[in-house]
């Protein structure tokens, strides 16, 4: 059909040409066919022709504006729909305003496969449906879509109907994407269509394709949004998002549970609403100069007012141009973790206090023989630097060579041991100061709650004191036996000695002065006296009298002794110095026995010093846990044990030759002496016995060429008890 014919036949739904324009045409036709036309001037005919042409152009413009208005109205109607069914229904309705329809259908391309399926239809007869389905099966619809222009196809399955139907295929294409085709059934013949009508259908189909693309995109976005929302709601941590102004834009259910606020209460409010200490200033995640991610501990505020400790991760959100548009912040309530950590910390401190208060050393190694725990007593026992052993392989510590061997044996034989088996043995180690220390060692396996071995435990104790106590006990038994024997021997000696002394006295009386035999009898009397003194000393050692404890002033006793021994001191050309504690109180002791013990020590000291040397007497109070200056005699000079609480210390020091290490353990043995001038060797044995009977101890420190110090430690009894003995 020509454009002129197109102009004469208005499209359905479009307004007809204005009456004025049609009147002008009629007027022109009447002037040409009237019965008595008046000859018009040539100028008038030309003006009428111009007017007629202008009227036709005005009609064309009106028609174009009407078409444009219709298309825009239909485009708005289609584009406003976001559901597929609504878009397709609007498309069929819009096309019905352009072409007289007897039915229609819209085919959609299935995403991914490219197959066509009916998305909507309107007033199709069975015959028309069959025809359309045949076109789909034969690829005609796909061909029409690929053509990209409206195509008119005759009914190929009309089956002899009275009126023949043609189908207009409108491709639904947006960009390079093919979304389907709109198939319109009309009784118009193919040559009755004008290009403008087909162009309008193409425009509407293209608009529908864009709407479908938007609808599908919106659907995918909704699905992604719903999926993201479901994920965010299902995560076990609190989550909220904020915009560039720190205004909360979303919050999940976990955040609601943790903070006590509903999502509606949080969204739209500033994040400081639930920050106990808001992230402002230089730490704000929304600042340009802060990292894109921050992991930190933050305290949030519950709706009820309580503070909630959390572990938080904040991440910046940026748009495609890299501008910060907000942040997402996830957080986990660590209240229970904090409480558990505090309980574990308290439990650890409690267990550590138990370990540190134990009087035995405790050592723990893992399966790699790395020391994980050692207490203070263990370090002290081994004489090692505090804090120097933990996280150190036990094999790297010479002092623990024997201990490591036992622990290795314990682990090597673990399969044959019960869970609670404790193995005890004695080992000797070399301390950090080079001293050999006997240890009582107990080892056991460490297991976790599943019974798996995680390491080995060693508990050890310094047996030095016990060994020395055992030696003391053995020596005491030996001395007791020796004393019993000495008592019997002394008794047997004293009886005939008394008779001999009597006969010598008679013989001396009968001899006249100047008798040549008299000097011999006097020598006999002197030796008998010396022998009698020896017997008395043996008796005193074997059966010492029980001390009579009476309140006394020890300092005063030492001053009297200094006066009493002035001749002995002068004979040695020595000095006797006193350094007495002014705070020493009166206490209960046997002054006679303590005097005898001190005289023995002072005379030994005087014999040890060279002319011009000095002997010094010192008194002091020794309190609980205070280190005694000198160890017991059986400890030699290797160290000093701790004295018991509230003791009186008496130090007898000399600047003499010192006692060789080889004989230090023997000096308290009965009859042991280095005195070449006739000493009996019972003085120090008796002194030791006296101090022991008082419940005290006597210690010795000596260095050859420097001097010797004896320390007597006596219990500080602040009241006397009649008949009390040590």
XYZ file of C-alpha atoms in Angstrom:
726
model
C 0.000 0.000 0.000
C 1.325 3.478 -0.897
C 1.855 6.175 1.637
C -0.915 8.187 -0.005
C -3.349 5.323 0.546
C -1.948 4.990 4.096
C -2.851 8.597 4.710
C -6.404 8.127 3.539
C -7.122 5.169 5.857
C -6.587 5.991 9.551
C -5.299 3.261 11.902
C -7.722 1.882 14.454
C -7.521 3.758 17.673
C -6.100 6.905 16.002
C -8.230 10.062 15.576
C -9.454 10.785 12.009
C -8.197 13.739 10.082
C -9.570 17.099 11.150
C -12.812 18.151 9.615
C -11.193 21.292 8.321
C -8.748 19.341 6.239
C -11.406 17.067 4.822
C -13.545 20.144 4.079
C -10.686 21.697 2.182
C -10.365 18.556 0.049
C -14.075 18.573 -0.622
C -13.976 22.182 -1.502
C -11.234 21.598 -3.996
C -13.112 18.620 -5.518
C -16.363 20.819 -5.847
C -14.489 23.584 -7.555
C -13.263 21.108 -10.110
C -16.685 19.428 -10.757
C -19.256 22.226 -10.153
C -22.046 22.924 -12.722
C -21.169 26.548 -13.188
C -17.704 27.060 -11.948
C -16.556 30.562 -11.794
C -13.298 31.276 -13.466
C -10.932 32.073 -10.552
C -7.898 34.069 -10.979
C -4.726 32.076 -11.269
C -3.456 33.559 -8.003
C -6.549 32.226 -6.142
C -6.066 28.702 -7.532
C -2.482 28.714 -6.434
C -3.438 29.867 -2.893
C -6.138 27.182 -2.643
C -3.628 24.544 -3.664
C -1.201 25.760 -0.988
C -3.947 25.722 1.631
C -4.931 22.171 0.688
C -1.328 20.996 0.898
C -0.891 22.641 4.296
C -4.090 21.011 5.551
C -2.807 17.584 4.473
C 0.537 18.188 6.212
C -1.270 19.317 9.352
C -3.282 16.105 9.239
C -0.118 14.058 8.873
C 1.450 15.835 11.857
C -1.646 15.280 13.943
C -1.601 11.638 13.012
C 2.152 11.353 13.839
C 1.658 13.090 17.200
C -1.225 10.763 17.974
C 0.895 7.716 17.097
C 3.775 9.029 19.188
C 1.453 9.698 22.106
C 0.043 6.186 21.795
C 3.512 4.602 21.680
C 4.712 6.588 24.682
C 1.601 5.693 26.625
C 2.035 2.015 25.774
C 5.775 2.141 26.568
C 5.086 3.630 29.992
C 2.405 1.046 30.632
C 4.728 -1.813 29.659
C 7.883 -0.506 31.323
C 6.097 0.075 34.617
C 5.295 -3.608 34.892
C 7.873 -5.682 36.745
C 6.207 -9.100 36.464
C 6.546 -11.170 33.309
C 2.837 -11.978 33.006
C 1.899 -8.321 33.338
C 4.434 -7.259 30.699
C 3.141 -9.845 28.213
C -0.488 -8.926 28.851
C 0.269 -5.235 28.325
C 2.099 -6.069 25.089
C -0.866 -7.965 23.608
C -3.222 -5.201 24.671
C -1.024 -2.489 23.154
C -0.679 -4.354 19.862
C -4.468 -4.711 19.770
C -4.728 -0.944 19.574
C -2.613 -0.926 16.413
C -3.918 -3.986 14.565
C -7.382 -5.545 14.608
C -6.673 -8.855 16.368
C -8.605 -12.069 16.488
C -6.078 -13.554 18.896
C -2.439 -13.464 19.936
C 0.293 -15.184 21.867
C 3.728 -14.344 23.235
C 6.546 -16.899 23.115
C 9.500 -16.562 25.485
C 13.009 -17.876 25.032
C 14.007 -20.174 27.885
C 17.247 -18.902 29.490
C 20.149 -21.216 28.871
C 18.477 -23.571 26.375
C 17.081 -21.117 23.790
C 13.810 -23.093 23.492
C 10.524 -21.231 22.979
C 7.596 -21.614 25.306
C 4.242 -19.802 25.460
C 4.330 -17.062 28.077
C 0.854 -15.561 27.405
C -2.027 -15.863 24.932
C -5.319 -14.101 24.172
C -8.458 -15.346 22.338
C -6.677 -17.946 20.212
C -8.796 -20.582 18.508
C -7.614 -24.145 18.433
C -6.756 -23.770 14.764
C -4.745 -20.634 15.425
C -2.965 -22.337 18.343
C -2.034 -25.276 16.107
C -0.735 -22.927 13.448
C 1.364 -21.001 15.928
C 2.745 -24.197 17.476
C 3.630 -25.487 13.986
C 5.475 -22.255 13.293
C 7.381 -22.727 16.553
C 8.222 -26.336 15.761
C 9.282 -25.571 12.189
C 11.592 -22.793 13.299
C 9.552 -20.025 11.715
C 9.260 -18.143 14.993
C 12.968 -18.482 15.619
C 13.612 -17.220 12.080
C 11.344 -14.252 12.694
C 13.148 -13.433 15.929
C 16.537 -13.613 14.264
C 15.287 -11.403 11.418
C 14.845 -8.584 13.917
C 11.893 -7.036 11.947
C 8.147 -7.591 12.000
C 7.193 -10.340 9.584
C 3.753 -11.297 8.197
C 3.237 -15.062 7.798
C 0.072 -16.596 6.299
C -1.845 -19.260 8.203
C -0.318 -22.570 7.160
C -2.959 -24.667 8.938
C -6.140 -22.771 8.109
C -7.918 -25.997 7.090
C -10.339 -24.327 4.707
C -11.809 -21.758 7.073
C -14.143 -19.139 5.714
C -11.799 -16.243 6.476
C -8.072 -16.579 6.137
C -5.867 -15.488 9.059
C -2.427 -13.963 8.805
C 0.114 -13.882 11.629
C 2.346 -10.948 12.426
C 5.591 -12.029 14.160
C 7.096 -9.233 16.269
C 10.621 -10.026 17.534
C 11.293 -9.217 21.189
C 14.941 -8.214 21.090
C 16.905 -5.932 23.420
C 20.456 -5.310 22.352
C 21.948 -8.660 21.438
C 19.590 -10.636 23.645
C 16.546 -12.399 22.151
C 13.703 -12.727 24.628
C 11.002 -14.220 22.341
C 8.318 -13.176 19.875
C 4.854 -11.673 19.893
C 2.560 -13.532 17.394
C -0.579 -11.604 16.404
C -3.470 -13.281 14.545
C -5.394 -10.877 12.267
C -7.813 -11.186 9.381
C -6.090 -8.357 7.562
C -4.450 -9.244 4.356
C -0.703 -8.792 4.113
C -0.991 -5.897 1.657
C -3.357 -4.055 3.990
C -0.526 -3.294 6.415
C 1.583 -0.193 6.268
C 5.215 -0.011 7.408
C 4.330 2.429 10.156
C 2.082 -0.136 11.824
C 4.782 -2.776 11.705
C 7.353 -0.301 13.041
C 5.042 0.486 15.968
C 4.713 -3.211 16.746
C 8.507 -3.578 16.571
C 8.929 -0.688 18.991
C 6.414 -2.155 21.414
C 8.027 -5.611 21.203
C 11.460 -4.060 21.795
C 10.071 -2.160 24.774
C 8.546 -5.377 26.076
C 11.938 -7.086 25.667
C 13.555 -4.333 27.728
C 10.825 -4.693 30.355
C 11.362 -8.463 30.389
C 15.097 -7.922 30.791
C 14.420 -5.573 33.680
C 11.924 -7.973 35.184
C 14.383 -10.864 34.944
C 17.169 -8.701 36.363
C 14.931 -7.572 39.192
C 13.944 -11.176 39.798
C 17.593 -12.229 39.926
C 18.382 -9.316 42.206
C 15.491 -10.267 44.449
C 16.693 -13.847 44.505
C 20.239 -12.731 45.302
C 18.929 -10.325 47.890
C 16.792 -13.005 49.463
C 19.684 -15.447 49.309
C 22.027 -12.908 50.882
C 19.431 -12.052 53.500
C 18.948 -15.741 54.278
C 22.699 -16.205 54.571
C 23.054 -13.149 56.778
C 20.181 -14.281 58.953
C 21.574 -17.785 59.248
C 25.134 -16.861 60.225
C 25.923 -17.302 63.882
C 27.444 -13.863 64.328
C 25.851 -10.456 64.585
C 25.976 -8.325 61.465
C 24.919 -4.814 60.585
C 25.729 -2.424 57.778
C 26.130 1.338 57.896
C 26.193 3.979 55.207
C 28.711 6.741 54.683
C 27.136 8.741 57.530
C 27.361 5.854 60.044
C 23.608 5.318 59.819
C 22.603 1.680 60.199
C 21.036 0.284 57.033
C 20.505 -3.372 57.985
C 20.924 -5.814 60.852
C 20.476 -9.562 61.086
C 18.637 -11.611 63.693
C 21.869 -12.539 65.493
C 22.536 -8.828 66.015
C 19.030 -8.495 67.444
C 19.643 -11.379 69.838
C 23.015 -10.041 70.987
C 22.087 -6.372 71.363
C 18.443 -6.680 72.431
C 17.361 -4.118 69.794
C 15.001 -5.078 66.991
C 16.169 -4.529 63.416
C 13.562 -1.770 63.070
C 15.063 0.006 66.086
C 18.574 -0.238 64.697
C 17.942 0.588 61.027
C 17.952 4.315 60.431
C 19.751 5.151 63.655
C 23.367 6.152 64.208
C 25.677 3.272 65.115
C 26.580 4.987 68.383
C 23.202 3.765 69.603
C 24.676 0.390 70.408
C 28.374 1.173 70.647
C 29.471 1.464 74.248
C 32.606 3.186 72.967
C 31.886 4.436 69.414
C 34.594 4.160 66.794
C 35.117 7.794 66.093
C 38.074 9.975 65.274
C 41.146 8.312 63.866
C 39.865 4.722 64.293
C 36.630 5.009 62.280
C 36.468 2.389 59.517
C 34.823 4.935 57.187
C 37.860 7.197 57.121
C 39.959 7.204 53.960
C 43.202 6.851 55.911
C 42.196 3.708 57.821
C 42.658 0.129 56.536
C 39.849 -1.445 54.517
C 39.555 -4.150 57.184
C 39.896 -3.942 60.931
C 39.845 -6.849 63.423
C 39.478 -5.751 67.007
C 37.783 -6.213 70.331
C 34.885 -3.820 70.846
C 32.427 -3.267 73.659
C 28.807 -2.915 72.530
C 25.903 -1.682 74.614
C 22.876 -3.916 75.151
C 19.451 -2.324 75.075
C 19.200 -3.154 78.751
C 22.341 -1.130 79.477
C 24.893 -3.851 80.116
C 28.216 -3.880 78.288
C 28.833 -6.725 75.839
C 32.448 -7.646 74.993
C 32.734 -8.694 71.349
C 35.241 -9.649 68.696
C 34.469 -7.462 65.672
C 35.511 -7.346 62.036
C 34.736 -4.159 60.115
C 35.112 -3.996 56.304
C 34.675 -0.964 54.079
C 32.131 -1.059 51.240
C 33.124 0.742 48.029
C 31.234 1.538 44.810
C 32.648 0.639 41.348
C 34.554 3.928 41.332
C 36.308 3.053 44.620
C 34.396 5.566 46.758
C 33.524 4.505 50.308
C 29.769 4.059 50.554
C 29.524 2.321 53.907
C 30.794 -0.594 55.934
C 29.716 -4.041 57.049
C 30.539 -5.040 60.593
C 30.312 -8.532 62.041
C 30.667 -9.271 65.724
C 30.491 -12.176 68.137
C 29.510 -11.984 71.770
C 32.492 -13.230 73.787
C 30.952 -12.755 77.235
C 31.067 -16.492 77.909
C 34.557 -16.681 76.411
C 35.697 -13.811 78.628
C 34.188 -15.457 81.681
C 35.752 -18.787 80.745
C 39.078 -17.074 80.106
C 38.868 -15.377 83.501
C 38.008 -18.688 85.148
C 40.893 -20.373 83.347
C 43.193 -17.529 84.370
C 42.093 -17.823 88.000
C 42.374 -21.608 87.822
C 45.822 -21.322 86.284
C 46.885 -18.883 89.004
C 45.369 -21.166 91.639
C 47.205 -24.193 90.280
C 50.385 -22.162 89.953
C 50.067 -21.055 93.574
C 49.684 -24.687 94.581
C 52.765 -25.604 92.576
C 54.775 -22.727 94.004
C 53.748 -23.572 97.568
C 54.781 -27.215 97.285
C 57.909 -28.254 99.145
C 58.782 -30.678 96.353
C 59.995 -29.841 92.865
C 57.503 -30.415 90.046
C 58.616 -30.836 86.437
C 56.410 -31.446 83.368
C 57.649 -32.284 79.857
C 55.679 -32.816 76.652
C 56.181 -35.626 74.162
C 59.109 -33.728 72.629
C 60.800 -33.588 76.059
C 60.400 -29.824 76.217
C 59.886 -28.516 79.742
C 56.436 -26.924 79.951
C 56.256 -26.427 83.719
C 58.679 -26.279 86.618
C 57.904 -24.734 89.985
C 60.028 -22.465 92.134
C 61.026 -25.234 94.544
C 62.264 -27.314 91.608
C 64.490 -24.459 90.427
C 65.732 -23.863 93.978
C 66.474 -27.536 94.548
C 68.441 -27.786 91.314
C 70.153 -24.438 92.035
C 69.193 -23.126 88.613
C 68.312 -19.602 87.498
C 64.566 -18.895 87.998
C 62.604 -18.845 84.746
C 65.439 -20.313 82.701
C 63.989 -23.799 82.139
C 60.491 -23.456 80.684
C 60.216 -24.163 76.934
C 63.725 -25.643 77.008
C 64.483 -29.249 75.929
C 65.319 -31.209 79.052
C 68.276 -32.844 77.312
C 69.949 -29.438 77.063
C 70.155 -29.094 80.850
C 73.096 -31.016 82.361
C 71.565 -30.902 85.846
C 68.578 -32.922 84.600
C 70.473 -35.635 82.727
C 69.441 -38.417 85.111
C 65.897 -37.061 85.417
C 65.498 -36.956 81.633
C 66.712 -40.558 81.416
C 64.006 -41.681 83.846
C 61.296 -39.682 82.068
C 62.346 -41.137 78.719
C 62.162 -44.626 80.198
C 58.701 -43.867 81.538
C 57.470 -42.789 78.097
C 59.217 -45.666 76.335
C 57.428 -48.207 78.535
C 54.089 -46.349 78.588
C 52.242 -49.183 76.838
C 52.903 -51.505 79.758
C 51.914 -49.077 82.500
C 48.546 -48.352 84.055
C 47.028 -44.885 83.986
C 47.743 -44.113 87.659
C 51.079 -45.881 88.045
C 53.668 -43.814 89.904
C 57.298 -44.928 89.697
C 59.653 -43.968 92.518
C 63.436 -44.069 92.401
C 66.515 -42.252 93.618
C 68.832 -40.393 91.257
C 71.838 -38.173 91.752
C 72.049 -34.939 89.781
C 74.658 -32.264 89.382
C 73.205 -28.917 90.480
C 73.658 -25.651 88.664
C 76.430 -24.850 91.145
C 78.208 -28.129 90.540
C 77.018 -29.842 93.734
C 75.908 -33.480 93.635
C 72.366 -33.729 94.989
C 70.538 -36.988 95.791
C 66.926 -36.745 94.615
C 63.885 -38.818 95.382
C 62.124 -38.876 91.995
C 58.549 -39.987 91.276
C 57.451 -40.137 87.628
C 54.021 -40.597 86.062
C 52.430 -40.308 82.637
C 50.143 -37.401 81.775
C 47.033 -38.199 79.745
C 44.211 -36.111 78.294
C 40.509 -36.784 78.777
C 40.604 -39.344 75.961
C 43.422 -41.259 77.597
C 46.033 -40.142 75.079
C 49.508 -39.558 76.521
C 50.466 -35.871 76.402
C 53.662 -35.855 78.441
C 55.335 -36.925 81.618
C 55.381 -35.622 85.193
C 58.325 -35.700 87.550
C 58.092 -34.883 91.262
C 61.412 -34.699 93.062
C 62.719 -33.818 96.473
C 66.217 -33.082 97.715
C 67.225 -36.062 99.851
C 70.321 -34.361 101.228
C 68.697 -33.589 104.575
C 67.057 -36.985 104.756
C 70.308 -38.719 103.908
C 72.064 -36.724 106.600
C 69.297 -37.426 109.085
C 69.629 -41.089 108.247
C 73.362 -40.768 108.797
C 72.700 -38.983 112.073
C 70.310 -41.707 113.127
C 72.816 -44.362 112.192
C 75.546 -42.480 114.020
C 73.294 -41.942 117.028
C 72.637 -45.670 117.230
C 76.321 -46.315 116.887
C 77.117 -43.739 119.554
C 74.440 -45.174 121.829
C 75.932 -48.606 121.458
C 79.389 -47.154 121.964
C 78.144 -45.269 125.011
C 76.645 -48.372 126.549
C 79.883 -50.239 125.980
C 81.961 -47.306 127.259
C 79.791 -47.090 130.368
C 80.389 -50.723 131.145
C 84.107 -50.440 130.457
C 84.374 -47.234 132.514
C 82.557 -48.857 135.373
C 84.868 -51.840 135.263
C 87.899 -49.530 135.101
C 86.754 -47.175 137.877
C 86.387 -49.895 140.524
C 89.976 -51.248 140.352
C 91.214 -47.708 139.669
C 89.817 -46.626 143.034
C 91.679 -49.451 144.756
C 94.893 -48.619 142.934
C 94.509 -44.950 143.861
C 94.024 -45.907 147.523
C 97.119 -48.101 147.626
C 99.221 -45.433 145.882
C 98.053 -42.855 148.433
C 99.061 -45.212 151.323
C 102.380 -45.911 149.684
C 103.031 -42.186 149.238
C 102.229 -41.515 152.907
C 104.658 -44.195 154.056
C 107.483 -42.832 151.986
C 109.446 -40.092 153.681
C 110.161 -36.785 152.040
C 113.232 -37.158 149.923
C 112.748 -40.836 149.396
C 113.943 -41.721 145.886
C 110.669 -43.649 145.257
C 108.400 -40.742 146.165
C 108.506 -39.015 142.698
C 107.307 -42.254 141.158
C 104.331 -42.460 143.478
C 103.425 -38.831 142.651
C 103.570 -39.615 138.953
C 101.293 -42.590 139.576
C 98.841 -40.355 141.462
C 98.801 -37.830 138.553
C 98.182 -40.510 135.928
C 95.512 -42.121 138.081
C 93.810 -38.700 138.310
C 94.037 -38.256 134.532
C 92.625 -41.728 133.976
C 89.813 -40.996 136.416
C 88.973 -37.794 134.503
C 88.879 -39.775 131.278
C 86.480 -42.259 132.831
C 84.304 -39.382 134.053
C 84.261 -37.902 130.533
C 83.261 -41.242 129.067
C 80.490 -41.538 131.648
C 79.338 -37.978 130.878
C 79.221 -38.731 127.177
C 77.517 -42.085 127.536
C 74.924 -41.019 130.080
C 74.622 -37.232 130.096
C 72.305 -35.790 132.696
C 68.991 -34.348 131.514
C 69.236 -30.545 131.141
C 67.532 -28.477 133.805
C 65.865 -25.694 131.836
C 65.735 -22.445 133.765
C 65.321 -18.856 132.602
C 68.680 -17.264 132.087
C 70.598 -14.444 130.412
C 72.831 -15.936 127.732
C 74.692 -12.667 127.139
C 75.598 -12.456 130.846
C 76.801 -16.073 130.764
C 79.124 -15.261 127.832
C 80.543 -12.224 129.640
C 81.363 -14.424 132.687
C 83.009 -16.975 130.408
C 85.156 -14.247 128.881
C 86.450 -13.353 132.343
C 86.868 -17.008 133.328
C 88.975 -17.784 130.248
C 91.208 -14.696 130.371
C 94.264 -16.783 131.403
C 93.692 -19.247 128.538
C 93.376 -16.354 126.059
C 96.506 -14.673 127.408
C 98.444 -17.932 127.231
C 97.732 -18.096 123.492
C 98.483 -14.377 122.997
C 95.040 -14.115 121.341
C 91.959 -11.916 121.656
C 88.436 -12.877 122.752
C 85.829 -10.562 121.219
C 82.126 -10.339 122.110
C 79.303 -9.198 119.791
C 76.103 -9.742 121.758
C 72.588 -8.982 120.519
C 70.945 -6.312 122.698
C 67.474 -7.652 121.783
C 68.150 -11.184 122.973
C 65.547 -11.997 125.643
C 65.982 -14.272 128.619
C 65.005 -17.849 127.777
C 65.114 -21.324 129.315
C 68.343 -23.367 129.113
C 70.684 -25.360 131.372
C 73.407 -22.818 132.128
C 75.833 -25.454 133.455
C 75.667 -27.666 130.387
C 75.713 -24.730 127.926
C 78.767 -23.360 129.804
C 80.544 -26.713 129.423
C 79.681 -26.867 125.683
C 80.904 -23.311 125.077
C 84.153 -23.849 127.050
C 84.904 -26.869 124.837
C 84.344 -24.826 121.669
C 86.273 -21.751 122.880
C 89.292 -23.792 124.029
C 89.359 -25.643 120.687
C 89.239 -22.278 118.929
C 92.091 -20.904 121.062
C 94.202 -23.939 120.224
C 93.507 -23.370 116.492
C 94.573 -19.691 116.307
C 98.075 -18.447 115.919
C 99.497 -15.864 118.342
C 97.751 -12.571 117.654
C 94.660 -14.327 116.340
C 91.110 -13.753 117.529
C 88.156 -15.742 118.798
C 84.775 -14.049 118.448
C 81.522 -14.836 120.294
C 78.273 -13.633 118.640
C 74.636 -13.977 119.714
C 71.594 -13.320 117.517
C 67.955 -14.264 117.005
C 67.112 -16.503 114.046
C 63.520 -16.224 112.785
C 61.335 -18.470 110.668
C 62.418 -18.924 107.029
C 65.646 -16.998 107.697
C 68.771 -18.533 106.259
C 71.138 -19.818 108.942
C 74.655 -18.628 108.337
C 76.177 -22.053 108.844
C 74.898 -25.513 107.882
C 74.778 -28.519 110.224
C 78.022 -30.348 110.702
C 76.809 -33.194 108.552
C 76.128 -30.706 105.735
C 79.821 -29.788 105.673
C 80.229 -26.357 104.058
C 78.138 -26.854 100.905
C 75.174 -24.759 101.908
C 72.940 -23.609 104.692
C 69.512 -25.061 105.545
C 66.692 -22.997 106.907
C 66.359 -22.812 110.694
C 63.091 -23.391 112.431
C 61.212 -20.434 113.796
C 62.399 -18.552 116.859
C 65.855 -19.858 117.692
C 68.816 -18.345 119.458
C 72.087 -18.487 117.521
C 75.493 -18.584 119.238
C 78.447 -18.251 116.852
C 81.982 -19.215 117.955
C 84.355 -17.973 115.262
C 88.129 -18.176 115.027
C 90.755 -17.016 112.571
C 92.745 -20.220 112.880
C 93.985 -22.879 110.500
C 90.583 -24.211 109.521
C 89.448 -27.836 109.455
C 90.345 -29.933 106.398
C 87.293 -31.161 104.473
C 88.396 -34.774 104.828
C 87.874 -34.817 108.618
C 84.918 -32.451 109.004
C 82.436 -35.298 109.213
C 84.469 -36.988 111.985
C 85.110 -34.192 114.472
C 82.007 -35.011 116.529
C 82.900 -38.702 116.743
C 83.945 -39.862 120.240
C 87.706 -40.183 120.763
C 88.499 -38.450 117.449
C 91.104 -35.769 118.022
C 93.834 -33.898 116.203
C 95.237 -32.519 119.455
C 98.783 -33.792 119.825
C 98.950 -32.513 123.386
C 96.877 -35.318 124.844
C 93.273 -34.440 124.122
C 90.720 -37.207 124.734
C 88.608 -36.530 121.638
C 85.419 -36.332 123.727
C 85.013 -32.552 124.031
C 83.102 -31.944 120.775
C 81.183 -35.218 121.131
C 79.969 -34.100 124.573
C 79.169 -30.607 123.219
C 77.105 -32.109 120.399
C 75.287 -34.349 122.882
C 74.463 -31.395 125.157
C 73.079 -29.312 122.302
C 71.035 -32.255 121.036
C 69.576 -32.793 124.530
C 68.458 -29.140 124.449
C 66.619 -29.773 121.148
C 69.112 -27.723 119.176
C 71.656 -28.268 116.443
C 75.295 -27.370 115.967
C 76.561 -26.348 112.530
C 80.022 -25.986 111.108
C 81.525 -23.817 108.359
C 85.252 -23.946 107.839
C 87.799 -22.885 105.248
C 91.385 -24.005 105.475
C 93.697 -21.072 106.080
C 90.802 -18.689 106.848
C 89.083 -19.967 109.964
C 86.193 -21.906 111.423
C 82.748 -20.999 112.690
C 80.581 -23.189 114.929
C 76.941 -22.126 115.222
C 74.723 -23.389 118.042
C 70.979 -23.031 117.436
C 68.826 -23.366 120.576
C 65.021 -23.219 120.803
C 63.822 -19.882 122.169
C 61.795 -21.074 125.178
C 60.406 -17.997 126.874
C 59.368 -19.757 130.086
C 60.887 -22.470 132.198
C 58.998 -25.603 133.145
C 60.073 -27.522 136.215
C 61.292 -30.980 135.332
C 61.217 -30.210 131.587
C 63.929 -31.776 129.525
C 64.877 -31.316 125.917
